[in-house]
CSV table of C-alpha atoms and ligand atoms in Angstrom, one decimal:
chain,number,residue,atom,x,y,z
L,1,MET,CA,-43.6,130.8,-17.5
L,2,LYS,CA,-44.6,133.5,-15.1
L,3,ALA,CA,-45.6,136.8,-16.6
L,4,ALA,CA,-46.2,140.1,-14.7
L,5,TYR,CA,-47.0,143.7,-15.0
L,6,LEU,CA,-45.8,146.4,-12.6
L,7,GLN,CA,-48.1,149.3,-12.1
L,8,PHE,CA,-46.9,152.4,-10.2
L,9,GLU,CA,-47.0,156.2,-10.2
L,10,PRO,CA,-43.9,157.9,-11.7
L,11,ARG,CA,-43.0,161.4,-10.4
L,12,PHE,CA,-42.5,163.7,-13.3
L,13,GLY,CA,-38.8,164.3,-14.0
L,14,GLU,CA,-37.5,162.3,-11.0
L,15,VAL,CA,-35.7,159.6,-12.9
L,16,SER,CA,-33.6,158.1,-10.2
L,17,SER,CA,-36.4,157.8,-7.7
L,18,ASN,CA,-38.7,156.4,-10.3
L,19,LEU,CA,-36.2,153.8,-11.2
L,20,ARG,CA,-35.6,152.9,-7.6
L,21,ALA,CA,-39.4,152.6,-7.0
L,22,MET,CA,-39.7,150.1,-9.8
L,23,GLN,CA,-36.6,148.2,-8.7
L,24,ASP,CA,-38.0,147.9,-5.1
L,25,LEU,CA,-41.5,146.9,-6.2
L,26,ALA,CA,-40.0,144.3,-8.6
L,27,ALA,CA,-37.6,142.9,-6.0
L,28,ASN,CA,-40.4,142.6,-3.4
L,29,GLN,CA,-43.3,141.4,-5.5
L,30,ALA,CA,-42.0,140.1,-8.9
L,31,GLY,CA,-39.2,137.8,-7.8
L,32,GLU,CA,-40.8,134.8,-9.5
L,33,ALA,CA,-41.4,136.6,-12.9
L,34,ASP,CA,-39.8,135.3,-16.1
L,35,LEU,CA,-41.2,138.3,-18.0
L,36,LEU,CA,-42.0,141.7,-16.4
L,37,VAL,CA,-43.6,144.6,-18.2
L,38,LEU,CA,-43.2,148.2,-16.9
L,39,PRO,CA,-45.3,151.3,-18.0
L,40,GLU,CA,-44.6,153.7,-20.9
L,41,LEU,CA,-42.2,156.5,-20.1
L,42,ALA,CA,-41.7,154.9,-16.7
L,43,SER,CA,-38.5,156.7,-15.8
L,44,THR,CA,-39.5,160.3,-16.7
L,45,GLY,CA,-43.3,160.7,-16.3
L,46,TYR,CA,-45.5,161.8,-19.2
L,47,LEU,CA,-46.7,165.4,-19.3
L,48,PHE,CA,-43.8,167.3,-20.9
L,49,GLN,CA,-44.0,171.0,-21.5
L,50,SER,CA,-41.8,171.2,-24.5
L,51,ARG,CA,-39.7,169.2,-26.9
L,52,ASP,CA,-36.6,170.7,-25.2
L,53,GLU,CA,-37.7,169.3,-21.8
L,54,VAL,CA,-38.1,165.8,-23.3
L,55,PHE,CA,-34.8,166.1,-25.0
L,56,ASP,CA,-33.0,166.9,-21.7
L,57,LEU,CA,-34.6,163.9,-19.9
L,58,ALA,CA,-34.2,161.5,-22.8
L,59,GLU,CA,-31.5,158.8,-22.7
L,60,ALA,CA,-29.6,156.7,-25.2
L,61,PHE,CA,-30.1,153.0,-24.8
L,62,PRO,CA,-27.7,151.6,-23.7
L,63,GLY,CA,-25.8,154.4,-22.1
L,64,GLY,CA,-28.2,156.0,-19.6
L,65,PRO,CA,-29.5,155.3,-16.1
L,66,THR,CA,-32.7,153.7,-17.4
L,67,ALA,CA,-30.8,151.2,-19.5
L,68,ASP,CA,-28.5,150.5,-16.5
L,69,CYS,CA,-31.5,149.9,-14.3
L,70,PHE,CA,-33.5,147.7,-16.7
L,71,THR,CA,-30.4,145.7,-17.3
L,72,GLN,CA,-29.7,145.3,-13.6
L,73,MET,CA,-33.4,144.3,-13.0
L,74,ALA,CA,-33.2,141.7,-15.8
L,75,PHE,CA,-30.1,140.2,-14.2
L,76,ASP,CA,-31.3,140.4,-10.6
L,77,LEU,CA,-34.7,138.8,-11.4
L,78,ASN,CA,-33.4,136.5,-14.1
L,79,ALA,CA,-36.3,137.8,-16.1
L,80,VAL,CA,-37.0,139.6,-19.4
L,81,ILE,CA,-37.8,143.2,-18.7
L,82,VAL,CA,-39.9,145.3,-21.1
L,83,GLY,CA,-40.2,149.0,-20.1
L,84,GLY,CA,-40.9,152.4,-21.5
L,85,PHE,CA,-38.5,155.4,-21.6
L,86,ALA,CA,-37.8,158.6,-23.6
L,87,GLU,CA,-35.1,157.6,-26.1
L,88,ARG,CA,-32.5,160.0,-27.4
L,89,SER,CA,-30.9,158.9,-30.7
L,90,GLY,CA,-28.7,161.6,-32.3
L,91,ASP,CA,-30.8,164.7,-32.2
L,92,GLN,CA,-34.1,162.8,-32.3
L,93,VAL,CA,-36.3,161.7,-29.4
L,94,TYR,CA,-38.6,158.7,-29.5
L,95,ASN,CA,-41.2,157.3,-27.2
L,96,SER,CA,-39.7,153.9,-26.9
L,97,CYS,CA,-39.6,150.7,-24.9
L,98,ALA,CA,-36.7,148.3,-24.4
L,99,LEU,CA,-36.8,144.6,-24.0
L,100,VAL,CA,-33.8,143.4,-22.0
L,101,ARG,CA,-32.9,139.8,-21.4
L,102,PRO,CA,-31.1,138.5,-18.3
L,103,ASP,CA,-27.8,138.3,-20.3
L,104,GLY,CA,-28.1,142.0,-21.0
L,105,SER,CA,-29.0,141.8,-24.7
L,106,SER,CA,-31.7,144.2,-25.7
L,107,HIS,CA,-34.2,145.3,-28.4
L,108,ILE,CA,-35.8,148.7,-28.8
L,109,TYR,CA,-39.4,149.4,-30.1
L,110,ARG,CA,-40.3,153.0,-31.0
L,111,LYS,CA,-44.0,154.0,-30.6
L,112,ALA,CA,-45.6,154.3,-34.0
L,113,HIS,CA,-48.9,156.1,-33.1
L,114,LEU,CA,-48.2,159.2,-31.1
L,115,PHE,CA,-51.1,160.4,-28.9
L,116,LEU,CA,-52.2,164.0,-28.6
L,117,ASP,CA,-49.3,166.3,-27.7
L,118,GLU,CA,-46.7,163.5,-28.0
L,119,LYS,CA,-46.7,164.8,-31.6
L,120,ASP,CA,-44.9,167.9,-30.3
L,121,TRP,CA,-42.4,166.0,-28.2
L,122,PHE,CA,-41.4,162.9,-30.2
L,123,VAL,CA,-40.6,161.7,-33.6
L,124,PRO,CA,-43.0,158.9,-34.8
L,125,GLY,CA,-41.4,155.4,-34.4
L,126,ASP,CA,-39.7,153.7,-37.3
L,127,SER,CA,-39.6,150.1,-35.8
L,128,PRO,CA,-41.0,147.2,-37.7
L,129,PHE,CA,-43.9,145.3,-35.9
L,130,GLU,CA,-41.6,142.3,-35.5
L,131,PRO,CA,-41.6,140.0,-32.5
L,132,VAL,CA,-38.2,139.1,-31.0
L,133,PRO,CA,-37.1,135.9,-29.3
L,134,ALA,CA,-37.1,136.1,-25.5
L,135,ALA,CA,-38.1,133.9,-22.5
L,136,GLY,CA,-38.3,130.9,-24.8
L,137,THR,CA,-41.0,132.4,-27.1
L,138,LEU,CA,-41.6,135.3,-29.5
L,139,ILE,CA,-42.5,138.6,-27.9
L,140,GLY,CA,-44.1,141.5,-29.6
L,141,MET,CA,-44.0,145.1,-28.3
L,142,MET,CA,-46.4,148.0,-28.8
L,143,ILE,CA,-46.8,151.1,-26.7
L,144,CYS,CA,-50.1,152.5,-25.3
L,145,PHE,CA,-52.1,154.2,-28.2
L,146,ASP,CA,-50.8,151.7,-30.6
L,147,TRP,CA,-53.7,149.6,-29.3
L,148,TYR,CA,-56.0,151.8,-31.3
L,149,TYR,CA,-54.6,150.4,-34.5
L,150,PRO,CA,-55.5,146.7,-34.7
L,151,GLU,CA,-53.0,146.3,-37.5
L,152,VAL,CA,-50.2,146.4,-35.0
L,153,ALA,CA,-51.3,143.5,-33.0
L,154,ARG,CA,-52.4,141.7,-36.2
L,155,LEU,CA,-48.9,142.0,-37.8
L,156,LEU,CA,-47.2,140.9,-34.6
L,157,ALA,CA,-49.5,137.9,-34.4
L,158,LEU,CA,-49.0,137.0,-38.1
L,159,ARG,CA,-45.2,137.1,-37.5
L,160,GLY,CA,-45.5,134.6,-34.7
L,161,ALA,CA,-45.8,136.7,-31.5
L,162,THR,CA,-47.3,134.7,-28.6
L,163,ILE,CA,-47.3,137.6,-26.1
L,164,ILE,CA,-47.7,141.3,-26.7
L,165,CYS,CA,-45.9,143.5,-24.1
L,166,HIS,CA,-47.8,146.8,-23.9
L,167,PRO,CA,-46.2,149.5,-21.8
L,168,SER,CA,-48.8,152.2,-21.4
L,169,ASN,CA,-49.8,155.6,-19.9
L,170,LEU,CA,-53.5,155.2,-20.6
L,171,VAL,CA,-55.8,158.2,-20.3
L,172,LEU,CA,-58.8,157.0,-22.3
L,173,PRO,CA,-61.1,154.4,-20.6
L,174,HIS,CA,-61.5,152.0,-23.6
L,175,CYS,CA,-58.2,150.2,-23.8
L,176,PRO,CA,-58.6,147.4,-21.1
L,177,GLU,CA,-61.7,146.2,-22.9
L,178,ALA,CA,-60.2,146.6,-26.3
L,179,MET,CA,-57.2,144.5,-25.4
L,180,LYS,CA,-59.5,141.6,-24.6
L,181,VAL,CA,-60.6,141.8,-28.3
L,182,ARG,CA,-57.0,142.2,-29.6
L,183,CYS,CA,-56.1,139.0,-27.8
L,184,LEU,CA,-59.2,137.1,-28.9
L,185,GLU,CA,-59.0,138.2,-32.5
L,186,ASN,CA,-55.3,137.3,-32.7
L,187,ARG,CA,-55.2,134.4,-30.3
L,188,LEU,CA,-52.3,135.6,-28.2
L,189,PHE,CA,-51.5,136.9,-24.7
L,190,ALA,CA,-51.1,140.6,-23.9
L,191,ILE,CA,-49.6,142.3,-20.8
L,192,THR,CA,-50.6,145.9,-20.4
L,193,ALA,CA,-48.6,147.7,-17.8
L,194,ASN,CA,-50.2,151.1,-17.1
L,195,ARG,CA,-49.3,153.9,-14.7
L,196,THR,CA,-51.5,155.6,-12.1
L,197,GLY,CA,-51.9,159.0,-10.7
L,198,ARG,CA,-51.7,162.4,-12.3
L,199,ASP,CA,-49.0,164.6,-13.9
L,200,GLU,CA,-49.6,168.3,-13.1
L,201,ARG,CA,-47.4,170.6,-15.1
L,202,GLY,CA,-47.9,174.4,-15.4
L,203,ASP,CA,-51.6,174.9,-16.1
L,204,ARG,CA,-52.1,171.4,-17.5
L,205,SER,CA,-52.8,168.1,-15.9
L,206,LEU,CA,-53.5,164.5,-17.0
L,207,SER,CA,-54.8,161.5,-15.1
L,208,PHE,CA,-54.0,157.9,-15.8
L,209,ILE,CA,-56.3,155.0,-15.4
L,210,GLY,CA,-54.3,152.2,-13.9
L,211,MET,CA,-56.1,148.9,-14.6
L,212,SER,CA,-53.1,147.0,-15.8
L,213,GLN,CA,-53.9,143.5,-16.9
L,214,VAL,CA,-52.7,140.2,-18.4
L,215,VAL,CA,-55.2,138.7,-21.0
L,216,ASP,CA,-55.1,135.3,-22.5
L,217,PRO,CA,-55.8,134.1,-26.1
L,218,GLY,CA,-59.4,133.5,-25.2
L,219,GLY,CA,-59.9,137.2,-24.2
L,220,GLN,CA,-60.0,136.3,-20.5
L,221,ILE,CA,-58.4,138.6,-18.0
L,222,LEU,CA,-56.0,136.5,-15.9
L,223,VAL,CA,-55.0,139.2,-13.4
L,224,SER,CA,-55.7,142.9,-13.2
L,225,ALA,CA,-54.9,146.0,-11.2
L,226,PRO,CA,-57.2,148.6,-9.6
L,227,PRO,CA,-57.3,152.1,-11.1
L,228,ASP,CA,-55.1,153.5,-8.3
L,229,GLY,CA,-52.1,152.3,-6.3
L,230,ASP,CA,-48.9,150.3,-6.9
L,231,HIS,CA,-49.7,146.8,-8.1
L,232,VAL,CA,-47.7,143.8,-9.4
L,233,GLY,CA,-49.9,141.2,-11.2
L,234,LEU,CA,-48.1,137.9,-11.6
L,235,VAL,CA,-49.6,134.9,-13.4
L,236,GLU,CA,-48.5,131.6,-14.9
L,237,ILE,CA,-49.1,131.4,-18.6
L,238,ASP,CA,-48.3,128.9,-21.3
L,239,PRO,CA,-47.3,130.7,-24.5
L,240,ARG,CA,-47.8,127.5,-26.5
L,241,LEU,CA,-51.6,128.2,-26.2
L,242,ALA,CA,-51.1,131.1,-28.5
L,243,GLU,CA,-49.5,128.8,-31.1
L,244,ASP,CA,-52.8,127.0,-31.5
L,245,LYS,CA,-54.7,128.9,-34.1
L,246,ASP,CA,-57.7,126.6,-34.4
L,247,VAL,CA,-60.8,128.5,-33.5
L,248,THR,CA,-63.2,125.6,-34.0
L,249,GLY,CA,-62.8,122.1,-35.5
L,250,ARG,CA,-63.4,123.8,-38.9
L,251,ASN,CA,-61.9,127.3,-38.5
L,252,ASN,CA,-58.3,128.1,-38.4
L,253,TRP,CA,-57.3,131.8,-37.7
L,254,THR,CA,-54.4,131.8,-40.2
L,255,ARG,CA,-55.8,129.7,-43.1
L,256,ASP,CA,-59.3,131.2,-43.1
L,257,ARG,CA,-58.3,134.8,-43.5
L,258,ARG,CA,-59.9,136.1,-46.7
L,259,ILE,CA,-57.0,138.2,-47.8
L,260,ASP,CA,-58.4,138.0,-51.3
L,261,LEU,CA,-61.1,140.4,-50.0
L,262,PHE,CA,-59.0,142.5,-47.7
L,263,GLY,CA,-57.9,144.9,-50.5
L,264,ASP,CA,-56.1,148.0,-49.3
L,265,LEU,CA,-55.4,146.4,-45.9
L,266,VAL,CA,-52.9,144.0,-47.4
B,1,ACM,C1,-51.0,157.1,-24.7
B,1,ACM,O1,-50.7,156.7,-25.8
B,1,ACM,N1,-50.0,157.3,-23.8
B,1,ACM,C2,-52.4,157.5,-24.3
């Protein structure tokens, strides 16, 4: 299958032009993709000034322009789309991503580990770390700072994920290196789709590091983006490689885990 990330710079609050930018980039550069990952909060931008502001920009899924756009992209590209958005559910707002299949069916993952002021804007996610069937394999989702908690990738791997889709708005520099380890220690693929540029709101600003990437189960980067600029990285991957959990002739990732010594972790 062909897996891809789409890196771009959302403009804060300009939902329709952000959606159009992603649609245009995808149509021009990701036409062959079977799986395309978009950044975190791709339709709204990131640096909110209040919970009310997030609430006003947040959307139900389905039922809003982001859901319509992701669904249209999945259909047009005949690909699975995974992308981040601010999700309104009743009177709660989550930092979520949606996985949408070409037939329009979808799953939502709500970010568990909120970063910095996201704690003022969103409710922590309540989604299980459970992969879903899509594109002929099992796909796990996590959002940006979830990378800092290796338990997330580990649970997704233990439950059979072969690919982790990782919509992001990275600000710290460590994640691209860390994701190589997440892949190696869990023997799966990861697609990190980050944004670029800077949100400037009031007296505050935040810069994002780009460097989106696809990593294989051996921890090798297959394709990666520069720190700035729009970039679609597309690469052929075989998810079956992630089903082989033999590390050496005498070491199996699953069977050799010493859960009898892991104590509180299990
Ligand atoms: C982040 O979790 N957006 C850094």
